[in-house]
XYZ file of C-alpha atoms in Angstrom:
584
model
C 0.000 0.000 0.000
C 3.021 2.278 -0.595
C 1.098 4.756 -2.839
C -1.367 5.431 -0.025
C 1.473 6.143 2.451
C 3.114 8.521 -0.012
C -0.234 10.233 -0.583
C -0.793 10.710 3.157
C 2.700 12.177 3.550
C 2.155 14.565 0.626
C -1.162 15.715 2.106
C 0.462 16.496 5.466
C 3.356 18.393 3.864
C 0.976 20.454 1.726
C -1.603 21.202 4.423
C 0.758 21.997 7.303
C 1.810 25.526 6.221
C -1.700 26.486 5.090
C -3.568 26.990 8.353
C -4.205 30.711 8.139
C -7.666 31.722 9.231
C -9.932 32.283 6.185
C -13.134 34.217 5.580
C -16.379 33.653 3.707
C -19.023 35.588 1.765
C -22.654 34.420 1.775
C -24.752 35.956 -1.038
C -28.557 35.764 -0.724
C -30.461 36.704 -3.898
C -34.205 37.477 -3.873
C -36.647 38.925 -6.366
C -40.276 39.892 -5.855
C -40.000 38.602 -2.292
C -38.881 35.105 -3.350
C -35.478 33.396 -3.539
C -33.978 33.438 -7.047
C -32.302 30.156 -7.959
C -29.904 29.713 -10.863
C -28.612 33.307 -10.728
C -24.983 33.758 -11.811
C -22.939 35.241 -8.942
C -19.402 36.490 -9.620
C -16.988 37.555 -6.873
C -14.241 40.086 -7.794
C -11.180 41.325 -5.932
C -10.342 44.654 -7.659
C -10.791 43.719 -11.340
C -9.840 40.052 -10.968
C -12.638 37.449 -10.893
C -12.059 35.302 -7.812
C -14.869 32.761 -8.154
C -18.266 32.280 -9.708
C -21.231 30.022 -8.994
C -25.005 29.778 -9.362
C -27.437 30.250 -6.496
C -29.158 27.142 -5.135
C -32.922 26.586 -4.777
C -32.907 28.892 -1.736
C -31.206 31.686 -3.710
C -27.901 31.327 -1.850
C -24.294 31.233 -3.121
C -21.500 30.459 -0.646
C -17.866 31.525 -1.172
C -15.619 29.861 1.410
C -11.868 30.005 1.957
C -11.392 33.725 1.190
C -8.728 36.064 2.500
C -9.647 39.301 4.284
C -10.152 42.310 2.047
C -12.680 44.171 -0.104
C -14.748 42.388 -2.758
C -17.313 43.211 -5.432
C -20.395 40.991 -5.977
C -21.963 40.848 -9.453
C -25.355 39.096 -9.904
C -27.206 38.491 -13.161
C -30.017 36.276 -14.459
C -32.406 36.506 -17.390
C -35.621 38.324 -16.423
C -34.022 40.588 -13.789
C -31.854 43.694 -13.866
C -28.179 43.056 -13.213
C -27.005 44.167 -9.753
C -23.509 44.902 -8.452
C -22.628 45.358 -4.791
C -19.307 47.186 -4.263
C -17.222 47.566 -1.139
C -18.007 44.239 0.526
C -15.416 44.239 3.316
C -14.502 40.937 4.971
C -12.307 40.697 8.059
C -10.005 37.781 8.818
C -12.106 34.771 9.872
C -15.412 36.629 9.288
C -18.499 35.460 7.375
C -20.033 38.421 5.524
C -23.699 38.100 4.442
C -24.710 40.106 1.344
C -28.411 40.477 0.517
C -29.089 41.262 -3.150
C -32.629 42.210 -4.199
C -33.235 41.966 -7.955
C -35.801 43.952 -9.925
C -37.762 42.184 -12.636
C -37.465 43.509 -16.168
C -39.185 42.622 -19.411
C -37.395 40.388 -21.867
C -38.171 41.365 -25.442
C -38.538 38.412 -27.792
C -38.194 38.914 -31.538
C -39.879 35.840 -32.907
C -38.378 33.154 -30.710
C -35.093 33.845 -28.961
C -33.243 32.315 -26.053
C -31.029 34.388 -23.759
C -28.536 32.985 -21.288
C -25.288 33.916 -19.660
C -22.084 33.295 -21.575
C -20.801 29.745 -21.191
C -17.771 29.563 -18.926
C -15.432 26.857 -20.182
C -13.200 25.380 -17.498
C -9.548 25.413 -18.446
C -8.427 23.341 -15.450
C -9.708 20.013 -16.820
C -10.395 18.255 -20.094
C -13.467 16.203 -19.240
C -16.670 16.574 -21.225
C -18.998 17.055 -18.285
C -22.558 18.347 -18.242
C -24.776 19.340 -15.318
C -28.578 19.211 -15.150
C -29.795 21.619 -12.454
C -32.926 21.541 -10.317
C -34.531 24.311 -12.408
C -34.347 22.182 -15.554
C -35.675 19.165 -13.650
C -38.662 21.213 -12.468
C -39.447 22.851 -15.808
C -38.801 20.038 -18.279
C -41.219 17.095 -18.733
C -39.036 14.432 -17.141
C -40.141 10.934 -16.050
C -40.361 9.907 -12.421
C -37.364 7.561 -12.656
C -34.252 9.672 -11.831
C -32.097 7.459 -14.059
C -33.990 8.856 -17.045
C -32.595 12.330 -16.314
C -29.384 11.271 -18.065
C -31.358 11.469 -21.325
C -31.237 15.280 -20.985
C -27.489 15.138 -21.685
C -26.701 15.586 -25.416
C -25.530 12.278 -26.882
C -26.317 10.256 -23.750
C -29.079 7.804 -22.942
C -29.972 6.115 -19.656
C -27.473 3.318 -18.989
C -25.777 4.023 -22.360
C -23.785 7.161 -21.602
C -22.131 8.445 -24.784
C -22.304 5.068 -26.506
C -21.301 2.860 -23.549
C -22.180 -0.823 -23.609
C -24.631 -0.852 -20.654
C -25.070 0.328 -17.072
C -22.112 -1.786 -15.901
C -19.744 0.463 -17.885
C -20.779 3.500 -15.800
C -20.115 4.669 -12.260
C -22.990 5.988 -10.139
C -22.620 8.283 -7.124
C -24.763 10.132 -4.593
C -23.194 13.319 -3.220
C -19.787 12.297 -4.563
C -19.650 8.779 -3.093
C -20.195 5.424 -4.732
C -23.760 4.129 -5.111
C -22.831 1.182 -7.341
C -24.204 -2.298 -6.827
C -21.155 -4.214 -5.507
C -22.159 -7.433 -7.263
C -23.865 -6.502 -10.524
C -22.763 -2.920 -11.112
C -25.116 -0.117 -11.976
C -27.028 2.174 -9.645
C -28.277 0.557 -6.437
C -30.252 3.504 -5.033
C -32.933 5.439 -6.904
C -33.511 8.748 -5.085
C -36.675 10.757 -5.571
C -36.340 13.475 -8.257
C -37.688 15.886 -5.630
C -34.432 15.524 -3.668
C -32.101 16.286 -6.573
C -30.307 19.618 -6.707
C -28.342 18.655 -9.820
C -27.119 15.688 -11.856
C -23.479 15.766 -12.938
C -22.457 13.534 -15.859
C -18.799 13.154 -16.836
C -17.253 11.144 -19.594
C -14.018 10.679 -21.461
C -11.257 13.089 -20.588
C -11.962 13.085 -16.854
C -9.056 13.734 -14.509
C -7.337 11.186 -12.295
C -9.647 11.973 -9.352
C -12.436 10.157 -11.227
C -12.269 6.401 -11.761
C -14.179 3.155 -11.807
C -15.928 3.697 -15.140
C -15.364 3.148 -18.841
C -17.897 5.536 -20.361
C -19.732 7.786 -17.940
C -19.898 8.833 -14.316
C -23.285 9.970 -12.989
C -23.265 11.895 -9.707
C -26.579 12.873 -8.070
C -26.200 15.845 -5.695
C -29.053 16.127 -3.188
C -30.539 19.380 -1.916
C -29.421 21.196 1.233
C -31.090 23.687 3.546
C -30.293 27.405 3.818
C -31.332 30.513 5.744
C -34.511 30.764 3.657
C -37.439 28.611 4.778
C -39.016 26.640 1.950
C -41.793 24.053 1.796
C -43.404 22.161 -1.078
C -46.310 19.695 -1.245
C -47.340 17.963 -4.432
C -49.767 15.198 -5.308
C -50.755 13.553 -8.598
C -53.522 11.149 -9.568
C -53.908 8.738 -12.455
C -56.834 6.338 -12.961
C -57.982 4.072 -15.761
C -61.380 5.799 -15.682
C -59.625 8.884 -17.069
C -57.589 7.154 -19.777
C -58.073 4.572 -22.498
C -56.207 1.259 -22.753
C -53.278 0.942 -25.156
C -52.919 -2.832 -24.794
C -53.807 -4.997 -27.794
C -54.845 -8.662 -27.731
C -52.025 -11.192 -27.240
C -49.655 -8.425 -26.106
C -47.323 -9.243 -23.208
C -47.279 -6.046 -21.235
C -48.899 -4.031 -18.508
C -50.481 -0.637 -17.979
C -51.149 1.471 -14.932
C -54.672 1.074 -13.584
C -54.326 3.753 -10.937
C -51.540 5.663 -9.267
C -51.418 8.115 -6.367
C -48.311 10.152 -5.573
C -47.694 12.315 -2.524
C -44.444 14.317 -2.291
C -43.301 16.946 0.135
C -40.154 18.761 1.192
C -39.232 21.355 3.788
C -35.937 23.147 4.412
C -34.651 26.059 6.427
C -32.333 27.144 9.233
C -32.048 25.685 12.716
C -29.336 28.218 13.631
C -29.139 31.156 11.231
C -26.007 31.181 9.046
C -24.687 28.009 10.705
C -27.065 25.034 10.882
C -29.557 24.131 8.133
C -31.890 21.213 7.487
C -33.608 19.549 4.536
C -36.333 16.896 4.755
C -38.047 15.270 1.787
C -40.530 12.422 1.559
C -42.427 10.525 -1.136
C -45.237 7.962 -0.996
C -46.552 6.187 -4.092
C -49.379 3.671 -4.467
C -49.683 2.072 -7.873
C -51.593 -0.826 -9.394
C -50.949 -2.365 -12.808
C -53.165 -4.663 -14.848
C -52.334 -7.351 -17.406
C -54.149 -9.043 -20.253
C -55.635 -12.389 -19.257
C -53.645 -15.111 -21.079
C -54.710 -17.983 -18.789
C -58.448 -18.641 -19.061
C -59.511 -15.619 -21.195
C -62.425 -14.995 -18.825
C -62.468 -11.241 -19.294
C -59.976 -8.978 -21.040
C -57.770 -8.419 -17.975
C -56.409 -10.859 -15.420
C -58.375 -10.724 -12.135
C -55.176 -10.103 -10.115
C -53.425 -6.727 -10.089
C -49.843 -5.951 -9.271
C -50.109 -3.674 -6.213
C -46.965 -1.647 -5.534
C -46.159 0.814 -2.768
C -43.026 2.986 -2.462
C -41.780 5.092 0.447
C -38.762 7.404 0.169
C -37.437 9.668 2.935
C -34.296 11.857 2.956
C -32.983 14.021 5.784
C -29.893 16.247 5.675
C -28.180 18.553 8.159
C -25.633 21.138 7.003
C -23.444 22.739 9.668
C -20.997 25.616 9.110
C -19.350 26.138 12.533
C -17.050 28.789 11.052
C -15.826 30.301 7.822
C -13.402 27.422 7.272
C -15.598 24.349 7.783
C -18.745 22.818 6.380
C -20.147 19.480 7.611
C -23.028 17.549 6.048
C -24.832 14.557 7.529
C -27.592 12.872 5.534
C -29.564 9.672 5.671
C -32.278 8.134 3.539
C -34.629 5.176 3.379
C -36.066 3.818 0.143
C -38.535 0.954 0.459
C -40.688 -0.862 -2.088
C -43.313 -3.533 -1.422
C -45.439 -5.264 -4.039
C -48.106 -7.948 -4.263
C -48.367 -10.159 -7.368
C -44.894 -8.969 -8.311
C -43.542 -9.996 -11.693
C -46.904 -10.742 -13.294
C -47.175 -11.070 -17.069
C -50.799 -12.197 -17.408
C -49.724 -15.851 -17.699
C -50.028 -16.594 -13.957
C -52.887 -18.385 -12.262
C -54.093 -17.345 -8.787
C -51.242 -17.546 -6.270
C -48.520 -18.129 -8.871
C -46.997 -14.636 -8.639
C -44.746 -13.438 -5.805
C -44.573 -10.995 -2.926
C -41.747 -8.427 -3.157
C -39.992 -6.107 -0.696
C -36.683 -4.229 -0.848
C -35.865 -1.985 2.137
C -32.799 0.136 1.323
C -30.984 2.589 3.556
C -27.937 4.805 3.185
C -26.060 7.426 5.176
C -23.502 10.031 4.149
C -21.060 12.163 6.181
C -19.001 14.899 4.499
C -16.507 17.434 5.848
C -15.010 20.316 3.872
C -12.301 22.569 5.350
C -10.691 25.605 3.758
C -6.966 25.694 4.488
C -6.409 29.360 3.767
C -7.332 30.946 0.465
C -5.501 28.471 -1.718
C -6.292 25.009 -0.315
C -9.315 22.854 0.513
C -9.490 19.499 2.295
C -12.531 17.244 1.747
C -13.391 13.950 3.430
C -16.477 11.801 2.816
C -17.857 8.566 4.268
C -21.011 6.662 3.331
C -22.741 3.314 3.786
C -25.714 1.687 2.093
C -27.440 -1.675 2.250
C -30.439 -3.421 0.726
C -32.323 -6.630 1.464
C -34.366 -7.463 -1.633
C -36.682 -10.485 -1.383
C -39.093 -12.167 -3.783
C -41.178 -14.733 -1.855
C -43.728 -17.235 -3.114
C -47.250 -17.150 -1.697
C -47.250 -20.920 -1.255
C -43.948 -20.951 0.638
C -40.754 -22.837 -0.178
C -42.245 -26.360 0.264
C -44.902 -26.112 -2.469
C -43.684 -26.718 -6.042
C -44.900 -24.605 -8.928
C -46.781 -25.959 -11.948
C -45.502 -24.525 -15.231
C -46.774 -25.633 -18.639
C -44.065 -27.285 -20.733
C -42.709 -24.896 -23.366
C -39.376 -24.333 -25.061
C -39.600 -20.533 -25.007
C -41.252 -17.997 -22.719
C -43.794 -16.895 -21.720
C -44.467 -19.834 -19.390
C -47.989 -20.253 -18.009
C -47.695 -20.896 -14.257
C -50.108 -22.219 -11.646
C -50.248 -23.194 -7.949
C -47.057 -21.420 -6.789
C -44.133 -19.367 -8.061
C -41.318 -21.725 -9.158
C -38.508 -19.760 -7.468
C -37.772 -17.776 -4.317
C -35.069 -15.094 -4.546
C -33.055 -12.874 -2.230
C -30.411 -10.224 -3.029
C -28.623 -8.425 -0.174
C -25.826 -6.050 -1.271
C -24.082 -3.553 1.019
C -21.134 -1.179 0.665
C -19.058 1.276 2.703
C -16.941 3.938 0.954
C -14.556 6.673 2.042
C -12.594 9.333 0.165
C -10.120 12.086 1.109
C -9.063 14.831 -1.307
C -6.793 17.865 -0.940
C -6.880 20.643 -3.538
C -4.399 23.500 -3.404
C -3.217 26.336 -5.628
C 0.432 27.064 -6.287
C 1.492 30.410 -7.763
C 4.738 30.577 -9.742
C 5.905 32.967 -12.417
C 2.699 35.015 -12.213
C 0.589 31.923 -13.055
C -1.670 29.951 -10.713
C -1.584 26.150 -10.855
C -3.997 23.649 -9.288
C -2.970 20.337 -7.698
C -5.275 17.618 -6.348
C -4.204 14.524 -4.407
C -6.480 12.006 -2.755
C -7.382 8.438 -1.930
C -10.506 6.267 -2.096
C -11.460 3.048 -0.346
C -14.605 0.925 -0.472
C -15.605 -2.462 0.895
C -18.744 -4.258 -0.209
C -20.573 -7.550 0.089
C -23.124 -9.288 -2.100
C -25.451 -12.155 -1.165
C -27.486 -13.633 -4.033
C -29.808 -16.582 -3.305
C -32.223 -18.429 -5.584
C -34.064 -21.591 -4.505
C -36.542 -23.754 -6.406
C -39.724 -24.104 -4.395
C -40.528 -27.688 -3.465
C -37.156 -28.761 -4.874
C -38.659 -29.162 -8.365
C -41.259 -27.721 -10.743
C -43.994 -29.756 -12.437
C -44.137 -29.159 -16.223
C -47.296 -30.761 -17.645
C -48.328 -30.487 -21.295
C -51.323 -28.398 -22.276
C -53.892 -30.948 -23.457
C -57.619 -31.594 -23.473
C -58.934 -31.996 -19.968
C -55.945 -30.330 -18.320
C -56.790 -29.028 -14.846
C -53.971 -27.371 -12.874
C -55.680 -28.396 -9.627
C -55.915 -32.097 -10.600
C -52.522 -33.896 -10.936
C -54.265 -36.827 -12.643
C -54.685 -34.652 -15.761
C -51.011 -33.711 -15.986
C -49.537 -36.956 -17.337
C -48.546 -37.367 -20.978
C -51.454 -39.276 -22.611
C -49.157 -41.773 -24.371
C -46.033 -41.920 -22.212
C -47.918 -41.742 -18.920
C -45.474 -39.396 -17.129
C -45.210 -35.684 -16.289
C -41.985 -33.781 -17.024
C -40.286 -31.940 -14.166
C -37.594 -29.301 -13.892
C -34.794 -29.360 -11.302
C -31.824 -27.246 -10.325
C -31.176 -23.657 -11.277
C -30.452 -22.768 -7.661
C -27.883 -20.126 -6.706
C -25.971 -19.387 -3.517
C -23.453 -16.593 -4.091
C -21.782 -14.927 -1.116
C -19.018 -12.526 -2.172
C -16.922 -9.655 -0.781
C -15.154 -6.941 -2.772
C -12.502 -4.373 -1.817
C -11.533 -1.370 -3.969
C -8.720 1.091 -3.198
C -7.272 3.938 -5.234
C -4.840 6.862 -4.933
C -4.514 9.708 -7.407
C -2.700 12.942 -8.176
C -3.922 15.497 -10.712
C -2.419 18.859 -11.667
C -3.338 21.796 -13.902
C -0.270 23.786 -14.937
C -0.943 27.215 -16.482
C 1.389 28.372 -19.249
C -0.419 31.498 -20.385
C -3.238 30.453 -22.690
C -2.105 26.849 -22.540
C -2.994 24.635 -19.561
C -1.371 21.196 -19.202
C -3.230 18.659 -16.999
C -1.082 15.641 -16.108
C -2.473 13.022 -13.735
C -2.037 9.447 -12.563
C -4.350 7.039 -10.764
C -3.423 3.780 -9.075
C -6.188 1.270 -8.303
C -6.453 -2.109 -6.648
C -9.398 -4.517 -6.520
C -9.942 -7.778 -4.684
C -12.825 -10.249 -4.771
C -13.533 -13.021 -2.260
C -15.994 -15.914 -2.354
C -17.588 -17.487 0.728
C -18.771 -20.982 -0.278
C -21.518 -22.829 1.596
C -18.973 -25.483 2.556
C -15.240 -24.911 2.693
C -12.979 -21.991 3.509
C -13.308 -18.458 2.183
C -10.911 -17.799 -0.722
C -9.763 -14.906 -2.905
C -11.198 -15.355 -6.397
C -9.582 -12.371 -8.141
C -6.935 -9.737 -7.525
C -6.371 -6.834 -9.878
C -4.345 -3.614 -9.889
C -3.692 -0.907 -12.457
C -1.747 2.279 -13.143
C -3.793 4.770 -15.167
C -1.788 7.788 -16.459
C -3.700 10.686 -17.998
C -2.508 13.811 -19.797
C -4.734 16.651 -20.948
C -4.291 20.076 -22.502
C -6.521 23.091 -23.090
C -5.669 25.999 -25.357
C -7.538 29.313 -25.172
C -7.988 30.545 -28.725
C -9.363 34.041 -28.072
C -9.115 36.761 -25.438
C -12.608 36.247 -24.004
C -12.205 32.519 -23.386
C -15.261 31.537 -25.435
C -13.214 29.358 -27.808
C -11.216 26.585 -26.131
C -9.426 23.654 -27.725
C -9.245 20.553 -25.489
C -7.271 17.330 -25.916
C -6.855 14.310 -23.639
C -4.890 11.060 -23.647
C -5.220 8.184 -21.201
C -3.988 4.624 -20.936
C -5.388 1.802 -18.837
C -3.068 -1.057 -17.901
C -3.880 -3.907 -15.541
C -2.201 -6.984 -14.124
C -4.557 -9.720 -12.965
C -3.800 -12.596 -10.605
C -6.455 -15.284 -10.176
C -6.540 -18.265 -7.852
């Protein structure tokens, strides 16, 4: 683990001389008595732009890690007059609050025009990242599934980010920490869209601080509280009495019969300027119907799939001083369903009962080490216990009509019982600092990541076997005497197909990334070292390591500013992935 020791030493050497007390500026933007989100806020020292960011849903922009002095605040957004606040004086270690009230103004449209602030192209990196903010999520007609939000990214589709093979080629995060399924890959947790402040999607060209993906990284950033109190309550209703059916005869599919959604969120301060809260909750009741492919007594099967979802998120944000920010969040996502997995080919009692309680927690700490350095540490944990149980229990075999291809008509009991129980714990530490040489400012990032996960996957055949009679005249699923082959005098059965997989995985990585300014040219060299281990825990016998893998991933990028305004930037990136694998 020598790279990790070297990384820790480098972090100590960099951070030790940078403990000067820093200041902060908190900008609160309102218009017509309401918070203005998405406003562009620029902070200037003399004529030099120090930082820029957009206000959150509460109309707040926070600038941490500043030195004492006098600043100018510039705020602009389409639909309001631009405002500038001069002479914002900040003492050493002080948090200065600036209230900016915007005045609405008419926007003249000639035909159809779109106005927005000038795109700011980052010169410090070469990744092709895109962010979908909460305003776009609220205004655009997006589906309820948060994974579908990736479709708003040009050239990307859910699970196929910029042409990737499938979801296993991507990395999924919540608030900057892994939310991947440790056994199958892909996103394990589906947060409510109501919780999302923004969705960040990165792809090829990402720096060494990003890893664990081949095509895209999707990071969901949840909302936080602020000094402004905010509350929202929303409900929707859908019922088959209000819509027509789109299902056609012999189709294998489903449609929503009725659905009721209740969503709410509340946020605000517990201690003004220091302690904030956010609480969001969602409850969904939904029923789906299927065409009757069993006895054709009526167009739809008499059983409905009844599904219920509960989602709750709570977050506390604490800023004890100008240098520190601490976030603690936790969430529960639970789904229960009756007649789960129906297709319309199931007799009474042949479907399953489903439940999947999922919980996760996240702790983050951000400390400004003077004006030119920031230290971030994050820790999270999540777990799920997903079960699909048969109504008849594990001792009653299912009855499934013999067929070479699906769909299979099933009676008496579900053939299989399933359980999937993944869990994961992740931690990351990153130090970012600026170095000024020769009149140019350079950025350096060093950090480490570590995650440990487990995956339990069970599948058992109910009754130890499944009856597979032929569909023939006189067949009665409740009478075994009608199941036998009329000529051979026997009934086929199916055995096996059971699974017991108990696995553990460990991932570790260390990285260093720099951005070296050479006038209009910025060089971005980086390197990432990763190590992965996988262990199997057999039902009988000793635990053993199934795979061991490590890799050195060098990356080099360059950006060239082609004009004085910085609106034309040429970016290039090169990366190589090398791995050595040892299997036992």
